[in-house]
PDB file of C-alpha atoms in Angstrom:
ATOM      1  CA  MET A  25     116.728  99.214 108.575  1.00 61.00           C
ATOM      2  CA  ASN A  26     120.460  99.409 109.003  1.00 68.00           C
ATOM      3  CA  VAL A  27     121.256 103.094 109.670  1.00 72.00           C
ATOM      4  CA  GLU A  28     124.568 102.581 107.894  1.00 79.00           C
ATOM      5  CA  PHE A  29     122.498 102.566 104.701  1.00 86.00           C
ATOM      6  CA  VAL A  30     121.266 106.160 105.043  1.00 91.00           C
ATOM      7  CA  ASN A  31     124.390 108.227 105.516  1.00 94.00           C
ATOM      8  CA  PRO A  32     126.002 107.344 102.172  1.00 95.00           C
ATOM      9  CA  PHE A  33     122.939 108.779 100.426  1.00 96.00           C
ATOM     10  CA  VAL A  34     123.199 112.024 102.401  1.00 97.00           C
ATOM     11  CA  VAL A  35     126.927 112.334 101.667  1.00 97.00           C
ATOM     12  CA  SER A  36     126.379 111.572  97.998  1.00 98.00           C
ATOM     13  CA  THR A  37     123.556 114.129  97.740  1.00 98.00           C
ATOM     14  CA  ILE A  38     125.740 116.879  99.209  1.00 98.00           C
ATOM     15  CA  ASN A  39     128.576 115.919  96.817  1.00 97.00           C
ATOM     16  CA  VAL A  40     126.414 115.806  93.704  1.00 97.00           C
ATOM     17  CA  MET A  41     124.789 119.132  94.528  1.00 97.00           C
ATOM     18  CA  LYS A  42     128.143 120.773  95.174  1.00 97.00           C
ATOM     19  CA  THR A  43     130.096 119.375  92.233  1.00 97.00           C
ATOM     20  CA  MET A  44     127.390 119.247  89.578  1.00 96.00           C
ATOM     21  CA  ALA A  45     125.141 122.163  90.540  1.00 95.00           C
ATOM     22  CA  LYS A  46     127.424 124.468  92.565  1.00 95.00           C
ATOM     23  CA  THR A  47     124.734 124.281  95.227  1.00 96.00           C
ATOM     24  CA  ASP A  48     125.153 124.022  98.985  1.00 97.00           C
ATOM     25  CA  ALA A  49     122.499 121.562 100.059  1.00 97.00           C
ATOM     26  CA  LYS A  50     122.194 121.596 103.851  1.00 97.00           C
ATOM     27  CA  PRO A  51     120.713 118.447 105.378  1.00 97.00           C
ATOM     28  CA  GLY A  52     118.200 118.943 108.187  1.00 95.00           C
ATOM     29  CA  ASN A  53     117.231 116.432 110.840  1.00 92.00           C
ATOM     30  CA  PRO A  54     116.286 113.071 109.385  1.00 91.00           C
ATOM     31  CA  PHE A  55     112.908 111.751 110.448  1.00 89.00           C
ATOM     32  CA  LEU A  56     111.101 108.474 110.108  1.00 88.00           C
ATOM     33  CA  LYS A  57     108.406 108.862 107.538  1.00 80.00           C
ATOM     34  CA  SER A  58     105.277 107.588 109.162  1.00 74.00           C
ATOM     35  CA  ASP A  59     102.674 110.308 109.420  1.00 57.00           C
ATOM     36  CA  LYS A  60     104.732 113.190 108.040  1.00 59.00           C
ATOM     37  CA  SER A  61     104.894 113.281 104.280  1.00 69.00           C
ATOM     38  CA  ALA A  62     106.953 115.405 101.952  1.00 74.00           C
ATOM     39  CA  LYS A  63     105.240 117.060  99.025  1.00 87.00           C
ATOM     40  CA  GLY A  64     107.031 118.205  95.928  1.00 94.00           C
ATOM     41  CA  ASP A  65     106.708 118.998  92.260  1.00 96.00           C
ATOM     42  CA  VAL A  66     109.315 116.760  90.601  1.00 97.00           C
ATOM     43  CA  THR A  67     110.577 113.430  91.956  1.00 97.00           C
ATOM     44  CA  GLY A  68     113.242 110.961  90.903  1.00 97.00           C
ATOM     45  CA  ILE A  69     112.860 107.360  92.099  1.00 96.00           C
ATOM     46  CA  ILE A  70     115.215 104.445  91.704  1.00 95.00           C
ATOM     47  CA  GLY A  71     115.045 100.867  92.929  1.00 92.00           C
ATOM     48  CA  LEU A  72     118.010  99.056  94.440  1.00 92.00           C
ATOM     49  CA  ARG A  73     118.547  95.388  94.745  1.00 91.00           C
ATOM     50  CA  GLY A  74     121.351  93.606  96.558  1.00 88.00           C
ATOM     51  CA  VAL A  75     122.023  90.261  98.146  1.00 84.00           C
ATOM     52  CA  GLN A  76     121.583  91.547 101.699  1.00 82.00           C
ATOM     53  CA  ALA A  77     118.736  93.973 101.101  1.00 87.00           C
ATOM     54  CA  LYS A  78     116.426  95.641  98.615  1.00 90.00           C
ATOM     55  CA  GLY A  79     115.432  99.247  98.649  1.00 90.00           C
ATOM     56  CA  SER A  80     114.213 102.389  97.038  1.00 92.00           C
ATOM     57  CA  LEU A  81     115.513 105.934  96.842  1.00 94.00           C
ATOM     58  CA  ALA A  82     113.261 108.905  96.130  1.00 95.00           C
ATOM     59  CA  ILE A  83     114.316 112.507  95.850  1.00 97.00           C
ATOM     60  CA  THR A  84     111.503 115.046  95.741  1.00 97.00           C
ATOM     61  CA  PHE A  85     112.131 118.640  94.729  1.00 97.00           C
ATOM     62  CA  THR A  86     109.996 121.706  95.206  1.00 96.00           C
ATOM     63  CA  GLU A  87     109.772 123.740  92.014  1.00 96.00           C
ATOM     64  CA  PRO A  88     111.893 126.745  93.125  1.00 96.00           C
ATOM     65  CA  ALA A  89     114.697 124.449  94.326  1.00 97.00           C
ATOM     66  CA  ILE A  90     114.910 122.371  91.154  1.00 97.00           C
ATOM     67  CA  LEU A  91     114.613 125.368  88.805  1.00 97.00           C
ATOM     68  CA  ARG A  92     117.681 126.842  90.476  1.00 96.00           C
ATOM     69  CA  ILE A  93     119.602 123.546  90.610  1.00 97.00           C
ATOM     70  CA  TYR A  94     118.887 122.945  86.914  1.00 97.00           C
ATOM     71  CA  SER A  95     120.027 126.469  86.017  1.00 96.00           C
ATOM     72  CA  GLN A  96     123.231 125.940  87.977  1.00 95.00           C
ATOM     73  CA  MET A  97     123.897 122.571  86.345  1.00 95.00           C
ATOM     74  CA  LEU A  98     123.132 123.553  82.775  1.00 93.00           C
ATOM     75  CA  GLY A  99     124.152 127.202  82.871  1.00 92.00           C
ATOM     76  CA  GLU A 100     120.831 128.281  81.402  1.00 89.00           C
ATOM     77  CA  ASN A 101     117.797 129.834  83.042  1.00 89.00           C
ATOM     78  CA  ALA A 102     114.832 127.580  83.734  1.00 90.00           C
ATOM     79  CA  GLU A 103     111.463 129.161  84.358  1.00 92.00           C
ATOM     80  CA  GLU A 104     109.286 126.095  84.348  1.00 94.00           C
ATOM     81  CA  ILE A 105     109.409 122.334  84.714  1.00 94.00           C
ATOM     82  CA  SER A 106     110.304 121.173  81.197  1.00 94.00           C
ATOM     83  CA  ASP A 107     111.010 117.715  79.800  1.00 92.00           C
ATOM     84  CA  ASP A 108     114.725 118.551  79.894  1.00 94.00           C
ATOM     85  CA  LEU A 109     114.470 119.454  83.550  1.00 96.00           C
ATOM     86  CA  VAL A 110     112.641 116.213  84.366  1.00 95.00           C
ATOM     87  CA  ASP A 111     115.338 114.301  82.497  1.00 94.00           C
ATOM     88  CA  CYS A 112     117.943 116.137  84.545  1.00 96.00           C
ATOM     89  CA  VAL A 113     116.200 114.971  87.747  1.00 97.00           C
ATOM     90  CA  GLY A 114     116.636 111.402  86.471  1.00 96.00           C
ATOM     91  CA  GLU A 115     120.324 112.104  85.945  1.00 96.00           C
ATOM     92  CA  ILE A 116     120.679 113.603  89.446  1.00 97.00           C
ATOM     93  CA  THR A 117     118.920 110.536  90.899  1.00 97.00           C
ATOM     94  CA  ASN A 118     121.334 108.260  89.037  1.00 96.00           C
ATOM     95  CA  MET A 119     124.347 110.211  90.244  1.00 97.00           C
ATOM     96  CA  ILE A 120     123.264 110.345  93.889  1.00 97.00           C
ATOM     97  CA  CYS A 121     122.446 106.663  93.879  1.00 96.00           C
ATOM     98  CA  GLY A 122     125.670 105.771  92.079  1.00 96.00           C
ATOM     99  CA  GLY A 123     127.723 107.750  94.605  1.00 97.00           C
ATOM    100  CA  ALA A 124     125.953 106.075  97.541  1.00 96.00           C
ATOM    101  CA  LYS A 125     126.378 102.670  95.911  1.00 95.00           C
ATOM    102  CA  ALA A 126     130.143 103.240  95.741  1.00 96.00           C
ATOM    103  CA  ILE A 127     130.314 104.186  99.444  1.00 95.00           C
ATOM    104  CA  LEU A 128     128.123 101.218 100.444  1.00 93.00           C
ATOM    105  CA  SER A 129     130.268  98.921  98.357  1.00 93.00           C
ATOM    106  CA  GLU A 130     133.330  99.948 100.398  1.00 94.00           C
ATOM    107  CA  LYS A 131     131.407  98.923 103.513  1.00 91.00           C
ATOM    108  CA  GLY A 132     130.676  95.521 101.993  1.00 91.00           C
ATOM    109  CA  TYR A 133     127.114  96.156 100.846  1.00 90.00           C
ATOM    110  CA  LYS A 134     126.678  95.480  97.152  1.00 91.00           C
ATOM    111  CA  PHE A 135     123.675  96.834  95.307  1.00 91.00           C
ATOM    112  CA  GLU A 136     122.612  96.999  91.706  1.00 91.00           C
ATOM    113  CA  MET A 137     120.538  99.918  90.480  1.00 93.00           C
ATOM    114  CA  ALA A 138     117.373  99.722  88.402  1.00 93.00           C
ATOM    115  CA  ILE A 139     116.276 102.515  86.025  1.00 93.00           C
ATOM    116  CA  PRO A 140     115.296 105.922  87.446  1.00 94.00           C
ATOM    117  CA  SER A 141     111.699 106.985  86.973  1.00 94.00           C
ATOM    118  CA  MET A 142     110.624 110.579  87.312  1.00 95.00           C
ATOM    119  CA  ILE A 143     107.312 112.094  88.308  1.00 95.00           C
ATOM    120  CA  SER A 144     106.206 115.612  87.612  1.00 95.00           C
ATOM    121  CA  GLY A 145     103.028 117.203  88.858  1.00 95.00           C
ATOM    122  CA  LYS A 146     102.265 119.944  91.348  1.00 94.00           C
ATOM    123  CA  ASN A 147     102.289 118.906  94.971  1.00 93.00           C
ATOM    124  CA  HIS A 148     102.499 115.145  94.761  1.00 95.00           C
ATOM    125  CA  THR A 149     103.339 112.783  97.595  1.00 94.00           C
ATOM    126  CA  VAL A 150     105.647 109.773  97.519  1.00 94.00           C
ATOM    127  CA  SER A 151     105.242 106.694  99.675  1.00 92.00           C
ATOM    128  CA  HIS A 152     106.822 103.256  99.762  1.00 91.00           C
ATOM    129  CA  LYS A 153     105.443  99.771 100.193  1.00 90.00           C
ATOM    130  CA  THR A 154     107.816  98.257 102.690  1.00 89.00           C
ATOM    131  CA  ASN A 155     107.884  96.490 106.022  1.00 86.00           C
ATOM    132  CA  GLY A 156     111.110  98.366 106.753  1.00 86.00           C
ATOM    133  CA  LYS A 157     111.506 101.932 107.976  1.00 88.00           C
ATOM    134  CA  ILE A 158     111.516 104.911 105.643  1.00 90.00           C
ATOM    135  CA  VAL A 159     114.015 107.627 106.510  1.00 93.00           C
ATOM    136  CA  CYS A 160     113.380 111.109 105.139  1.00 93.00           C
ATOM    137  CA  VAL A 161     116.109 113.744 105.115  1.00 95.00           C
ATOM    138  CA  PRO A 162     115.044 117.312 104.308  1.00 95.00           C
ATOM    139  CA  PHE A 163     117.579 119.511 102.510  1.00 97.00           C
ATOM    140  CA  ASP A 164     117.653 123.282 102.273  1.00 97.00           C
ATOM    141  CA  THR A 165     119.180 125.237  99.429  1.00 96.00           C
ATOM    142  CA  SER A 166     119.254 129.011  98.940  1.00 94.00           C
ATOM    143  CA  ASP A 167     116.186 128.704  96.718  1.00 91.00           C
ATOM    144  CA  GLY A 168     114.057 126.103  98.427  1.00 94.00           C
ATOM    145  CA  SER A 169     113.937 122.630  99.815  1.00 96.00           C
ATOM    146  CA  PHE A 170     114.048 119.058  98.632  1.00 97.00           C
ATOM    147  CA  PHE A 171     113.610 115.722 100.362  1.00 96.00           C
ATOM    148  CA  LEU A 172     115.596 112.532 100.195  1.00 96.00           C
ATOM    149  CA  GLU A 173     113.823 109.313 101.128  1.00 95.00           C
ATOM    150  CA  VAL A 174     115.626 106.053 101.631  1.00 94.00           C
ATOM    151  CA  CYS A 175     114.081 102.738 102.529  1.00 92.00           C
ATOM    152  CA  PHE A 176     115.575  99.281 102.731  1.00 89.00           C
ATOM    153  CA  GLU A 177     114.260  95.874 103.588  1.00 89.00           C
ATOM    154  CA  GLU A 178     116.703  93.258 104.804  1.00 82.00           C
TER     155      GLU A 178
ATOM    156  CA  MET B  29     114.087  96.460  74.216  1.00 61.00           C
ATOM    157  CA  ASN B  30     113.200  92.825  73.858  1.00 68.00           C
ATOM    158  CA  VAL B  31     109.442  92.703  73.126  1.00 72.00           C
ATOM    159  CA  GLU B  32     109.291  89.404  74.955  1.00 79.00           C
ATOM    160  CA  PHE B  33     109.619  91.502  78.122  1.00 86.00           C
ATOM    161  CA  VAL B  34     106.338  93.376  77.667  1.00 91.00           C
ATOM    162  CA  ASN B  35     103.716  90.691  77.199  1.00 94.00           C
ATOM    163  CA  PRO B  36     104.214  89.021  80.604  1.00 95.00           C
ATOM    164  CA  PHE B  37     103.358  92.344  82.267  1.00 96.00           C
ATOM    165  CA  VAL B  38     100.163  92.666  80.215  1.00 97.00           C
ATOM    166  CA  VAL B  39      99.133  89.088  81.002  1.00 97.00           C
ATOM    167  CA  SER B  40      99.915  89.559  84.683  1.00 98.00           C
ATOM    168  CA  THR B  41      97.950  92.820  84.830  1.00 98.00           C
ATOM    169  CA  ILE B  42      94.855  91.171  83.338  1.00 98.00           C
ATOM    170  CA  ASN B  43      95.218  88.260  85.797  1.00 97.00           C
ATOM    171  CA  VAL B  44      95.666  90.418  88.873  1.00 97.00           C
ATOM    172  CA  MET B  45      92.723  92.632  87.950  1.00 97.00           C
ATOM    173  CA  LYS B  46      90.494  89.644  87.320  1.00 97.00           C
ATOM    174  CA  THR B  47      91.439  87.523  90.320  1.00 97.00           C
ATOM    175  CA  MET B  48      92.038  90.214  92.941  1.00 96.00           C
ATOM    176  CA  ALA B  49      89.620  92.948  91.865  1.00 95.00           C
ATOM    177  CA  LYS B  50      86.964  91.110  89.831  1.00 95.00           C
ATOM    178  CA  THR B  51      87.714  93.663  87.117  1.00 96.00           C
ATOM    179  CA  ASP B  52      87.962  93.130  83.378  1.00 97.00           C
ATOM    180  CA  ALA B  53      90.906  95.238  82.316  1.00 97.00           C
ATOM    181  CA  LYS B  54      90.991  95.473  78.527  1.00 97.00           C
ATOM    182  CA  PRO B  55      94.397  96.270  77.054  1.00 97.00           C
ATOM    183  CA  GLY B  56      94.453  98.785  74.194  1.00 95.00           C
ATOM    184  CA  ASN B  57      97.142  99.181  71.564  1.00 92.00           C
ATOM    185  CA  PRO B  58     100.591  99.481  73.092  1.00 91.00           C
ATOM    186  CA  PHE B  59     102.548 102.531  72.003  1.00 89.00           C
ATOM    187  CA  LEU B  60     106.110 103.682  72.386  1.00 88.00           C
ATOM    188  CA  LYS B  61     106.202 106.462  74.899  1.00 80.00           C
ATOM    189  CA  SER B  62     108.080 109.244  73.239  1.00 74.00           C
ATOM    190  CA  ASP B  63     105.942 112.329  72.893  1.00 57.00           C
ATOM    191  CA  LYS B  64     102.682 110.908  74.190  1.00 59.00           C
ATOM    192  CA  SER B  65     102.479 110.822  77.955  1.00 69.00           C
ATOM    193  CA  ALA B  66      99.959 109.259  80.269  1.00 74.00           C
ATOM    194  CA  LYS B  67      98.607 111.310  83.140  1.00 87.00           C
ATOM    195  CA  GLY B  68      97.107 109.842  86.247  1.00 94.00           C
ATOM    196  CA  ASP B  69      96.314 110.401  89.897  1.00 96.00           C
ATOM    197  CA  VAL B  70      97.975 107.445  91.647  1.00 97.00           C
ATOM    198  CA  THR B  71     101.024 105.533  90.397  1.00 97.00           C
ATOM    199  CA  GLY B  72     102.928 102.479  91.559  1.00 97.00           C
ATOM    200  CA  ILE B  73     106.541 102.128  90.422  1.00 96.00           C
ATOM    201  CA  ILE B  74     108.943  99.273  90.931  1.00 95.00           C
ATOM    202  CA  GLY B  75     112.515  98.736  89.787  1.00 92.00           C
ATOM    203  CA  LEU B  76     113.743  95.438  88.365  1.00 92.00           C
ATOM    204  CA  ARG B  77     117.249  94.184  88.138  1.00 91.00           C
ATOM    205  CA  GLY B  78     118.490  91.065  86.416  1.00 88.00           C
ATOM    206  CA  VAL B  79     121.673  89.741  84.924  1.00 84.00           C
ATOM    207  CA  GLN B  80     120.568  90.345  81.325  1.00 81.00           C
ATOM    208  CA  ALA B  81     118.710  93.628  81.818  1.00 87.00           C
ATOM    209  CA  LYS B  82     117.467  96.244  84.235  1.00 90.00           C
ATOM    210  CA  GLY B  83     114.116  97.905  84.104  1.00 90.00           C
ATOM    211  CA  SER B  84     111.249  99.744  85.632  1.00 92.00           C
ATOM    212  CA  LEU B  85     107.517  99.161  85.769  1.00 94.00           C
ATOM    213  CA  ALA B  86     105.023 101.955  86.369  1.00 95.00           C
ATOM    214  CA  ILE B  87     101.283 101.619  86.586  1.00 97.00           C
ATOM    215  CA  THR B  88      99.331 104.868  86.581  1.00 97.00           C
ATOM    216  CA  PHE B  89      95.662 104.963  87.525  1.00 97.00           C
ATOM    217  CA  THR B  90      93.083 107.634  86.950  1.00 96.00           C
ATOM    218  CA  GLU B  91      91.064 108.312  90.088  1.00 96.00           C
ATOM    219  CA  PRO B  92      87.729 106.783  88.947  1.00 96.00           C
ATOM    220  CA  ALA B  93      89.450 103.576  87.849  1.00 96.00           C
ATOM    221  CA  ILE B  94      91.395 103.024  91.072  1.00 97.00           C
ATOM    222  CA  LEU B  95      88.465 103.942  93.342  1.00 97.00           C
ATOM    223  CA  ARG B  96      86.469 101.195  91.696  1.00 96.00           C
ATOM    224  CA  ILE B  97      89.330  98.658  91.664  1.00 97.00           C
ATOM    225  CA  TYR B  98      89.988  99.326  95.353  1.00 97.00           C
ATOM    226  CA  SER B  99      86.302  98.906  96.188  1.00 96.00           C
ATOM    227  CA  GLN B 100      86.220  95.619  94.296  1.00 95.00           C
ATOM    228  CA  MET B 101      89.356  94.343  96.029  1.00 95.00           C
ATOM    229  CA  LEU B 102      88.485  95.379  99.559  1.00 93.00           C
ATOM    230  CA  GLY B 103      84.717  95.071  99.395  1.00 92.00           C
ATOM    231  CA  GLU B 104      84.255  98.573 100.765  1.00 89.00           C
ATOM    232  CA  ASN B 105      83.356 101.805  99.025  1.00 89.00           C
ATOM    233  CA  ALA B 106      86.145 104.270  98.353  1.00 90.00           C
ATOM    234  CA  GLU B 107      85.272 107.865  97.629  1.00 92.00           C
ATOM    235  CA  GLU B 108      88.690 109.429  97.687  1.00 94.00           C
ATOM    236  CA  ILE B 109      92.360 108.556  97.405  1.00 94.00           C
ATOM    237  CA  SER B 110      93.280 107.528 100.954  1.00 94.00           C
ATOM    238  CA  ASP B 111      96.518 106.205 102.451  1.00 92.00           C
ATOM    239  CA  ASP B 112      94.985 102.727 102.409  1.00 94.00           C
ATOM    240  CA  LEU B 113      94.213 103.054  98.732  1.00 96.00           C
ATOM    241  CA  VAL B 114      97.757 104.213  97.956  1.00 95.00           C
ATOM    242  CA  ASP B 115      99.076 101.251  99.921  1.00 94.00           C
ATOM    243  CA  CYS B 116      96.805  98.995  97.880  1.00 96.00           C
ATOM    244  CA  VAL B 117      98.354 100.407  94.681  1.00 97.00           C
ATOM    245  CA  GLY B 118     101.748  99.332  96.054  1.00 96.00           C
ATOM    246  CA  GLU B 119     100.346  95.857  96.616  1.00 96.00           C
ATOM    247  CA  ILE B 120      98.871  95.730  93.092  1.00 97.00           C
ATOM    248  CA  THR B 121     102.238  96.825  91.676  1.00 97.00           C
ATOM    249  CA  ASN B 122     103.970  94.061  93.631  1.00 96.00           C
ATOM    250  CA  MET B 123     101.492  91.454  92.435  1.00 97.00           C
ATOM    251  CA  ILE B 124     101.637  92.465  88.768  1.00 97.00           C
ATOM    252  CA  CYS B 125     105.408  92.570  88.837  1.00 96.00           C
ATOM    253  CA  GLY B 126     105.630  89.269  90.718  1.00 96.00           C
ATOM    254  CA  GLY B 127     103.348  87.583  88.186  1.00 97.00           C
ATOM    255  CA  ALA B 128     105.381  88.933  85.257  1.00 96.00           C
ATOM    256  CA  LYS B 129     108.615  87.897  86.966  1.00 95.00           C
ATOM    257  CA  ALA B 130     107.336  84.318  87.188  1.00 96.00           C
ATOM    258  CA  ILE B 131     106.443  84.241  83.468  1.00 95.00           C
ATOM    259  CA  LEU B 132     109.778  85.807  82.498  1.00 93.00           C
ATOM    260  CA  SER B 133     111.588  83.298  84.659  1.00 93.00           C
ATOM    261  CA  GLU B 134     110.028  80.448  82.653  1.00 94.00           C
ATOM    262  CA  LYS B 135     111.459  82.083  79.524  1.00 91.00           C
ATOM    263  CA  GLY B 136     114.903  82.156  81.107  1.00 91.00           C
ATOM    264  CA  TYR B 137     114.948  85.820  82.182  1.00 90.00           C
ATOM    265  CA  LYS B 138     115.639  86.193  85.868  1.00 91.00           C
ATOM    266  CA  PHE B 139     114.844  89.452  87.630  1.00 91.00           C
ATOM    267  CA  GLU B 140     114.831  90.591  91.207  1.00 91.00           C
ATOM    268  CA  MET B 141     112.339  93.208  92.334  1.00 93.00           C
ATOM    269  CA  ALA B 142     113.095  96.318  94.373  1.00 93.00           C
ATOM    270  CA  ILE B 143     110.527  97.980  96.668  1.00 93.00           C
ATOM    271  CA  PRO B 144     107.402  99.574  95.159  1.00 94.00           C
ATOM    272  CA  SER B 145     107.037 103.311  95.540  1.00 94.00           C
ATOM    273  CA  MET B 146     103.726 105.046  95.106  1.00 95.00           C
ATOM    274  CA  ILE B 147     102.899 108.557  93.999  1.00 95.00           C
ATOM    275  CA  SER B 148      99.647 110.343  94.610  1.00 95.00           C
ATOM    276  CA  GLY B 149      98.741 113.736  93.254  1.00 95.00           C
ATOM    277  CA  LYS B 150      96.224 114.956  90.711  1.00 94.00           C
ATOM    278  CA  ASN B 151      97.291 114.646  87.114  1.00 93.00           C
ATOM    279  CA  HIS B 152     100.940 113.732  87.401  1.00 95.00           C
ATOM    280  CA  THR B 153     103.155 112.383  84.634  1.00 94.00           C
ATOM    281  CA  VAL B 154     105.657 109.549  84.834  1.00 94.00           C
ATOM    282  CA  SER B 155     108.808 109.317  82.729  1.00 92.00           C
ATOM    283  CA  HIS B 156     111.867 107.091  82.753  1.00 91.00           C
ATOM    284  CA  LYS B 157     115.559 107.765  82.372  1.00 90.00           C
ATOM    285  CA  THR B 158     116.626 105.093  79.945  1.00 88.00           C
ATOM    286  CA  ASN B 159     118.406 104.625  76.659  1.00 86.00           C
ATOM    287  CA  GLY B 160     115.951 101.804  75.972  1.00 86.00           C
ATOM    288  CA  LYS B 161     112.413 102.091  74.671  1.00 87.00           C
ATOM    289  CA  ILE B 162     109.435 102.695  76.928  1.00 90.00           C
ATOM    290  CA  VAL B 163     106.317 100.747  76.046  1.00 92.00           C
ATOM    291  CA  CYS B 164     103.005 102.064  77.324  1.00 93.00           C
ATOM    292  CA  VAL B 165      99.890  99.894  77.335  1.00 95.00           C
ATOM    293  CA  PRO B 166      96.571 101.638  78.030  1.00 95.00           C
ATOM    294  CA  PHE B 167      93.905  99.611  79.831  1.00 97.00           C
ATOM    295  CA  ASP B 168      90.185 100.284  79.987  1.00 97.00           C
ATOM    296  CA  THR B 169      87.924  99.217  82.806  1.00 96.00           C
ATOM    297  CA  SER B 170      84.203  99.876  83.213  1.00 94.00           C
ATOM    298  CA  ASP B 171      85.056 102.871  85.407  1.00 92.00           C
ATOM    299  CA  GLY B 172      88.046 104.426  83.715  1.00 94.00           C
ATOM    300  CA  SER B 173      91.498 103.845  82.401  1.00 96.00           C
ATOM    301  CA  PHE B 174      94.962 103.075  83.674  1.00 97.00           C
ATOM    302  CA  PHE B 175      98.349 102.817  82.000  1.00 96.00           C
ATOM    303  CA  LEU B 176     101.092 100.269  82.275  1.00 96.00           C
ATOM    304  CA  GLU B 177     104.595 101.387  81.384  1.00 95.00           C
ATOM    305  CA  VAL B 178     107.457  98.976  80.989  1.00 94.00           C
ATOM    306  CA  CYS B 179     111.027  99.836  80.135  1.00 92.00           C
ATOM    307  CA  PHE B 180     114.126  97.684  80.036  1.00 89.00           C
ATOM    308  CA  GLU B 181     117.752  98.312  79.225  1.00 89.00           C
ATOM    309  CA  GLU B 182     119.864  95.381  78.134  1.00 81.00           C
TER     310      GLU B 182
END
């Protein structure tokens, strides 16, 4: 996988978290997802399709992290994972992917986005069916962690 | 959503189950997914992108159903949800989507597929961020049920 594909997603995640949720999301060291797997409680997934490559983006939140992010975005307290919160994860996924798409487009990589799907359920794991590499970037916030996963096949 | 989009996925699901897993998958009455939600233990999701529409396909299996389907496909007993089984769900998702894509193509609807992502975790729920309708088709097999969800935005 072209490493140029990953950074725009990291930049876009930091931007979306800062501008939409007043949240400092600090990226940790990216790792290739082979044996390590990230578990979370709510996930947004979106497919990408371009001429040069096809891919998938998943962003998996632990419950404490997303409750706080949702509260910051909506200005109302969230104490559990509600339908509105899950919908908000779909919106975040759209925004992160849209931001990355714009950066990639400037580099000459054009992608079209599919529709975000969201998963909720305690402690689930996401994986991808690809012959390409899967890069996972952990993020820390003041209230917990989330994980960004990007994979592309050329 | 154009109803013409749903039937090819149902037909393809029946075909894939019959030819690949020697399994009779009986479709139940489709319903619009608004308040009802399907829960399952392993899900395959894939994004679709075409000129006329974009969409998402999710197929959510209960554990007993997928253990049996996997055993039928691979000819070996499965007693738990393993990495190999999750990978197999990605393959099933690819095959169902590929079959539907071929039927849709004959009708003049061209779509490109993204990369399948898979989710495993007891009793999770899938939703979609769309302004279109989400059609859910329940399927029964001799060993349990699974759910096909199709949504498209034009």
